[in-house]
């Protein structure tokens, strides 16, 4: 299927689901980067998001050392988390109290400790016989003309199957077709050198932090579910391509759909120049009034 969208990633898909207008600014017109930059305004950063980023960076560092038989202590883990937090606070020039940083670092340290204790991942830290690897999500696999960003966080071979793990450090609002994102990891794996190309060689497990603990999820993996995931991806690509054409037809972007809910606007880097900068409900009402006015003019 032909499409002008050349990549699919969790970041772009999540943004498209939350706010088509924000997606259009970020991905809809790559050629006019200067215009896009002007629309973005000054980015905003939530400390909670920076803490999650620090958690992922720390975990990657720990897994790298663990792969080389180096184990971390709890105090060292906490120091690495705090170092990543301090770095981001400095980079983004965020004014905050050091006690807040220490509190967030302690929360992330506890979250990582509980992750090591889960039944699914404990064998890795216990050095039980396992073939395993870890990956950064920034790497993609090219399938045809599409760059697919659906990298698993950890891959483990056990009981004659490869388990693809997706870690979610915060549950957040459930987005439509979340299983799509998870099932696409199999497509990623089947095109990855060194991994098998048969669906039946894989299982998918998710670990999501919610309610103070890691919740395990199982995603169905068979030829039908993996095929359906790919068909859903193609549908999403067509929808995003349609949004690009809409943006071309309305360069002002005044008619583009806004975010689904107010909480989706919080922390959005595009909000300062968005019609919803003073409230999503008000912006949607004004957009509706403009559409009614324009339809009367066209009659």
Coordinates of C-alpha atoms in Angstrom, one line a residue:
X1 CA 0.0 0.0 0.0
X2 CA 1.4 3.3 -1.0
X3 CA 1.6 6.2 1.4
X4 CA 3.4 9.5 1.9
X5 CA 4.1 8.7 5.5
X6 CA 7.5 7.0 5.7
X7 CA 7.6 6.0 9.4
X8 CA 5.5 4.7 12.3
X9 CA 6.6 5.2 15.9
X10 CA 5.0 5.1 19.3
X11 CA 5.7 8.8 19.8
X12 CA 4.0 9.9 16.5
X13 CA 1.1 7.5 16.9
X14 CA 0.4 8.5 20.5
X15 CA 0.5 12.2 19.6
X16 CA -1.8 11.6 16.7
X17 CA -4.3 9.9 19.0
X18 CA -4.1 12.6 21.6
X19 CA -4.1 15.7 19.4
X20 CA -4.1 15.7 15.5
X21 CA -3.2 19.4 15.5
X22 CA -0.1 18.8 17.5
X23 CA 0.8 15.9 15.3
X24 CA 0.4 18.0 12.2
X25 CA 2.8 20.6 13.7
X26 CA 5.4 18.0 14.6
X27 CA 5.2 15.6 11.6
X28 CA 2.9 17.1 9.0
X29 CA 5.3 19.4 7.1
X30 CA 8.9 18.3 7.5
X31 CA 10.1 20.4 4.5
X32 CA 9.2 23.7 6.2
X33 CA 11.1 23.2 9.4
X34 CA 11.5 26.9 10.0
X35 CA 7.8 27.4 9.9
X36 CA 7.2 24.4 12.1
X37 CA 9.7 25.7 14.6
X38 CA 7.9 29.0 14.7
X39 CA 4.6 27.4 15.5
X40 CA 6.0 25.3 18.2
X41 CA 6.8 28.1 20.6
X42 CA 8.8 27.6 23.8
X43 CA 8.7 23.9 24.9
X44 CA 7.4 23.0 28.3
X45 CA 8.6 20.2 30.4
X46 CA 7.0 18.3 33.2
X47 CA 9.3 17.0 36.0
X48 CA 7.3 13.7 35.9
X49 CA 8.2 13.2 32.3
X50 CA 11.9 14.0 32.9
X51 CA 11.8 11.5 35.7
X52 CA 10.6 8.8 33.4
X53 CA 13.2 9.7 30.9
X54 CA 15.8 9.4 33.7
X55 CA 14.4 6.0 34.6
X56 CA 14.8 4.7 31.1
X57 CA 18.4 6.0 30.8
X58 CA 19.3 4.5 34.1
X59 CA 17.8 1.2 33.2
X60 CA 19.7 1.0 29.9
X61 CA 23.0 1.8 31.8
X62 CA 22.2 -0.9 34.4
X63 CA 21.3 -3.5 31.8
X64 CA 24.6 -2.7 29.9
X65 CA 26.6 -3.4 33.0
X66 CA 24.5 -6.4 33.9
X67 CA 25.2 -7.9 30.5
X68 CA 28.9 -7.6 31.4
X69 CA 28.3 -9.3 34.8
X70 CA 28.5 -6.0 36.8
X71 CA 25.8 -5.6 39.4
X72 CA 24.6 -2.2 40.8
X73 CA 23.9 -1.4 44.4
X74 CA 20.8 0.5 45.5
X75 CA 22.8 3.6 46.5
X76 CA 24.6 3.6 43.1
X77 CA 21.3 3.3 41.2
X78 CA 19.9 6.3 43.1
X79 CA 23.0 8.4 42.3
X80 CA 22.7 7.6 38.6
X81 CA 19.0 8.5 38.6
X82 CA 19.7 11.8 40.3
X83 CA 22.5 12.5 37.9
X84 CA 20.2 12.1 34.9
X85 CA 17.6 14.2 36.6
X86 CA 20.0 17.0 37.4
X87 CA 21.3 17.0 33.9
X88 CA 17.9 17.4 32.4
X89 CA 16.9 20.1 34.9
X90 CA 20.1 22.0 33.9
X91 CA 19.6 21.5 30.2
X92 CA 16.0 22.7 30.2
X93 CA 16.7 25.5 32.7
X94 CA 13.9 24.3 35.0
X95 CA 13.6 26.0 38.4
X96 CA 12.8 23.6 41.1
X97 CA 13.7 22.6 44.6
X98 CA 16.5 20.0 45.2
X99 CA 14.2 18.2 47.6
X100 CA 11.7 17.6 44.8
X101 CA 14.4 16.1 42.6
X102 CA 15.5 13.8 45.4
X103 CA 12.0 12.7 46.0
X104 CA 11.4 11.9 42.3
X105 CA 14.8 10.1 42.2
X106 CA 13.8 8.0 45.2
X107 CA 10.4 7.1 43.5
X108 CA 12.2 6.0 40.3
X109 CA 14.7 4.0 42.3
X110 CA 11.9 2.2 44.1
X111 CA 10.2 1.5 40.7
X112 CA 13.4 0.0 39.3
X113 CA 13.9 -2.1 42.4
X114 CA 10.4 -3.5 42.0
X115 CA 11.1 -4.2 38.3
X116 CA 14.0 -6.4 39.2
X117 CA 11.8 -8.3 41.5
X118 CA 9.1 -9.2 39.0
X119 CA 8.7 -12.8 38.2
X120 CA 9.3 -12.1 34.5
X121 CA 12.6 -10.3 34.8
X122 CA 14.0 -11.5 38.1
X123 CA 15.8 -14.4 36.4
X124 CA 18.0 -11.9 34.5
X125 CA 19.3 -10.2 37.6
X126 CA 19.5 -13.6 39.3
X127 CA 21.8 -14.7 36.5
X128 CA 19.7 -17.8 35.7
X129 CA 20.5 -19.3 32.3
X130 CA 18.9 -17.1 29.8
X131 CA 19.7 -15.7 26.4
X132 CA 18.7 -12.0 26.5
X133 CA 19.4 -8.6 25.0
X134 CA 18.2 -5.1 25.4
X135 CA 17.5 -2.3 22.9
X136 CA 17.0 1.4 22.7
X137 CA 13.7 2.5 21.2
X138 CA 15.4 5.0 18.9
X139 CA 16.4 2.3 16.4
X140 CA 14.1 1.3 13.6
X141 CA 13.7 -1.5 11.1
X142 CA 12.9 -0.8 7.5
X143 CA 10.1 -2.9 6.0
X144 CA 9.5 -2.0 2.4
X145 CA 9.4 1.8 2.3
X146 CA 8.4 2.1 5.9
X147 CA 10.7 2.8 8.9
X148 CA 9.1 1.0 11.8
X149 CA 9.9 2.1 15.3
X150 CA 8.5 -0.7 17.4
X151 CA 11.6 -1.8 19.3
X152 CA 11.1 -4.0 22.4
X153 CA 12.9 -2.9 25.6
X154 CA 14.2 -6.4 26.5
X155 CA 14.2 -9.7 24.5
X156 CA 14.6 -13.0 26.4
X157 CA 14.9 -16.6 25.0
X158 CA 13.3 -19.2 27.3
X159 CA 11.4 -22.4 26.8
X160 CA 12.0 -22.4 23.0
X161 CA 10.5 -19.0 22.5
X162 CA 11.6 -15.4 22.4
X163 CA 9.7 -13.1 24.7
X164 CA 9.5 -9.5 23.7
X165 CA 9.1 -7.1 26.7
X166 CA 7.5 -3.7 26.6
X167 CA 8.1 -1.6 29.8
X168 CA 5.7 1.3 30.6
X169 CA 7.0 3.3 33.5
X170 CA 3.6 5.0 33.9
X171 CA 0.2 3.8 32.8
X172 CA -1.3 7.1 31.6
X173 CA -4.6 7.2 29.7
X174 CA -5.2 4.0 27.6
X175 CA -5.0 5.0 24.0
X176 CA -6.9 3.3 21.1
X177 CA -5.4 0.1 19.8
X178 CA -2.6 -0.1 22.4
X179 CA -2.1 -3.8 21.5
X180 CA -1.2 -2.6 18.0
X181 CA 1.9 -1.0 19.3
X182 CA 2.8 -4.1 21.2
X183 CA 2.0 -6.6 18.4
X184 CA 4.2 -4.6 16.0
X185 CA 7.2 -5.7 18.0
X186 CA 6.9 -9.1 16.3
X187 CA 7.2 -7.4 12.9
X188 CA 10.3 -5.6 14.2
X189 CA 11.7 -8.9 15.5
X190 CA 11.1 -10.9 12.4
X191 CA 13.2 -8.3 10.4
X192 CA 15.9 -8.1 13.0
X193 CA 19.2 -10.0 12.2
X194 CA 19.7 -12.9 14.5
X195 CA 16.1 -13.4 15.4
X196 CA 13.7 -15.9 13.8
X197 CA 11.2 -14.9 11.1
X198 CA 8.3 -17.0 12.3
X199 CA 5.4 -15.6 14.3
X200 CA 5.1 -18.8 16.4
X201 CA 8.6 -18.2 17.8
X202 CA 7.5 -15.2 19.8
X203 CA 5.4 -14.2 22.8
X204 CA 4.8 -10.7 24.1
X205 CA 4.7 -9.5 27.7
X206 CA 4.1 -6.0 28.9
X207 CA 5.0 -4.6 32.3
X208 CA 3.1 -1.4 33.3
X209 CA 3.7 0.6 36.5
X210 CA 0.2 1.2 38.0
X211 CA -1.0 1.5 41.6
X212 CA 2.4 1.1 43.1
X213 CA 3.3 -2.2 41.4
X214 CA 4.2 -3.6 38.0
X215 CA 1.2 -5.1 36.2
X216 CA 1.9 -7.9 33.7
X217 CA 0.0 -8.0 30.4
X218 CA 0.0 -10.7 27.8
X219 CA -0.6 -9.8 24.1
X220 CA -2.0 -12.4 21.8
X221 CA 0.5 -13.5 19.2
X222 CA -0.6 -15.6 16.3
X223 CA -0.7 -15.1 12.6
X224 CA -4.1 -13.5 12.6
X225 CA -3.4 -11.0 15.4
X226 CA 0.0 -10.0 13.9
X227 CA -1.6 -9.6 10.4
X228 CA -4.4 -7.5 11.9
X229 CA -1.8 -5.3 13.7
X230 CA -0.2 -4.6 10.3
X231 CA -3.5 -3.8 8.7
X232 CA -4.3 -1.4 11.5
X233 CA -0.9 0.2 11.1
X234 CA -1.7 0.8 7.4
X235 CA -5.0 2.3 8.3
X236 CA -3.3 4.7 10.7
X237 CA -0.8 5.7 8.1
X238 CA -3.6 6.6 5.7
X239 CA -5.3 8.6 8.5
X240 CA -2.1 10.5 9.2
X241 CA -1.6 11.1 5.4
X242 CA -5.1 12.5 5.2
X243 CA -4.2 14.9 8.1
X244 CA -1.2 16.1 6.0
X245 CA -3.5 16.9 3.1
X246 CA -5.9 18.7 5.5
X247 CA -3.0 20.8 6.7
X248 CA -2.0 21.6 3.1
X249 CA -5.6 22.7 2.4
X250 CA -5.7 24.8 5.6
X251 CA -2.2 26.2 6.3
X252 CA -3.6 28.2 9.2
X253 CA -4.6 24.9 10.9
X254 CA -7.6 26.6 12.4
X255 CA -9.9 23.8 11.3
X256 CA -7.6 20.9 12.4
X257 CA -9.0 18.7 15.3
X258 CA -7.7 19.7 18.7
X259 CA -6.8 17.4 21.7
X260 CA -9.3 14.9 23.1
X261 CA -9.0 16.1 26.6
X262 CA -7.5 19.0 28.7
X263 CA -5.0 16.6 30.3
X264 CA -3.5 15.9 26.9
X265 CA -2.6 19.6 26.6
X266 CA -0.6 19.6 29.9
X267 CA 3.1 19.7 29.1
X268 CA 2.5 19.9 25.3
X269 CA 5.4 21.8 23.8
X270 CA 3.1 23.3 21.1
X271 CA 0.6 24.7 23.5
X272 CA 2.0 28.3 23.7
X273 CA 1.0 28.9 20.1
X274 CA -2.1 26.7 20.0
X275 CA -5.7 28.0 20.1
X276 CA -6.1 25.8 23.3
X277 CA -3.4 27.8 25.1
X278 CA -6.1 29.5 27.2
X279 CA -8.3 26.4 27.6
X280 CA -9.3 23.5 25.4
X281 CA -13.0 23.7 25.9
X282 CA -13.0 27.4 24.9
X283 CA -10.9 26.7 21.8
X284 CA -13.2 23.9 20.7
X285 CA -16.2 26.2 21.1
X286 CA -14.6 29.0 19.1
X287 CA -13.6 26.5 16.4
X288 CA -17.2 25.2 16.2
X289 CA -18.5 28.8 15.8
X290 CA -16.0 29.5 13.0
X291 CA -17.1 26.3 11.2
X292 CA -20.8 27.3 11.5
X293 CA -20.0 30.9 10.2
X294 CA -18.0 29.5 7.3
X295 CA -20.8 27.1 6.3
X296 CA -23.3 29.9 6.2
X297 CA -21.0 32.0 4.0
X298 CA -20.7 29.1 1.6
X299 CA -24.5 28.7 1.3

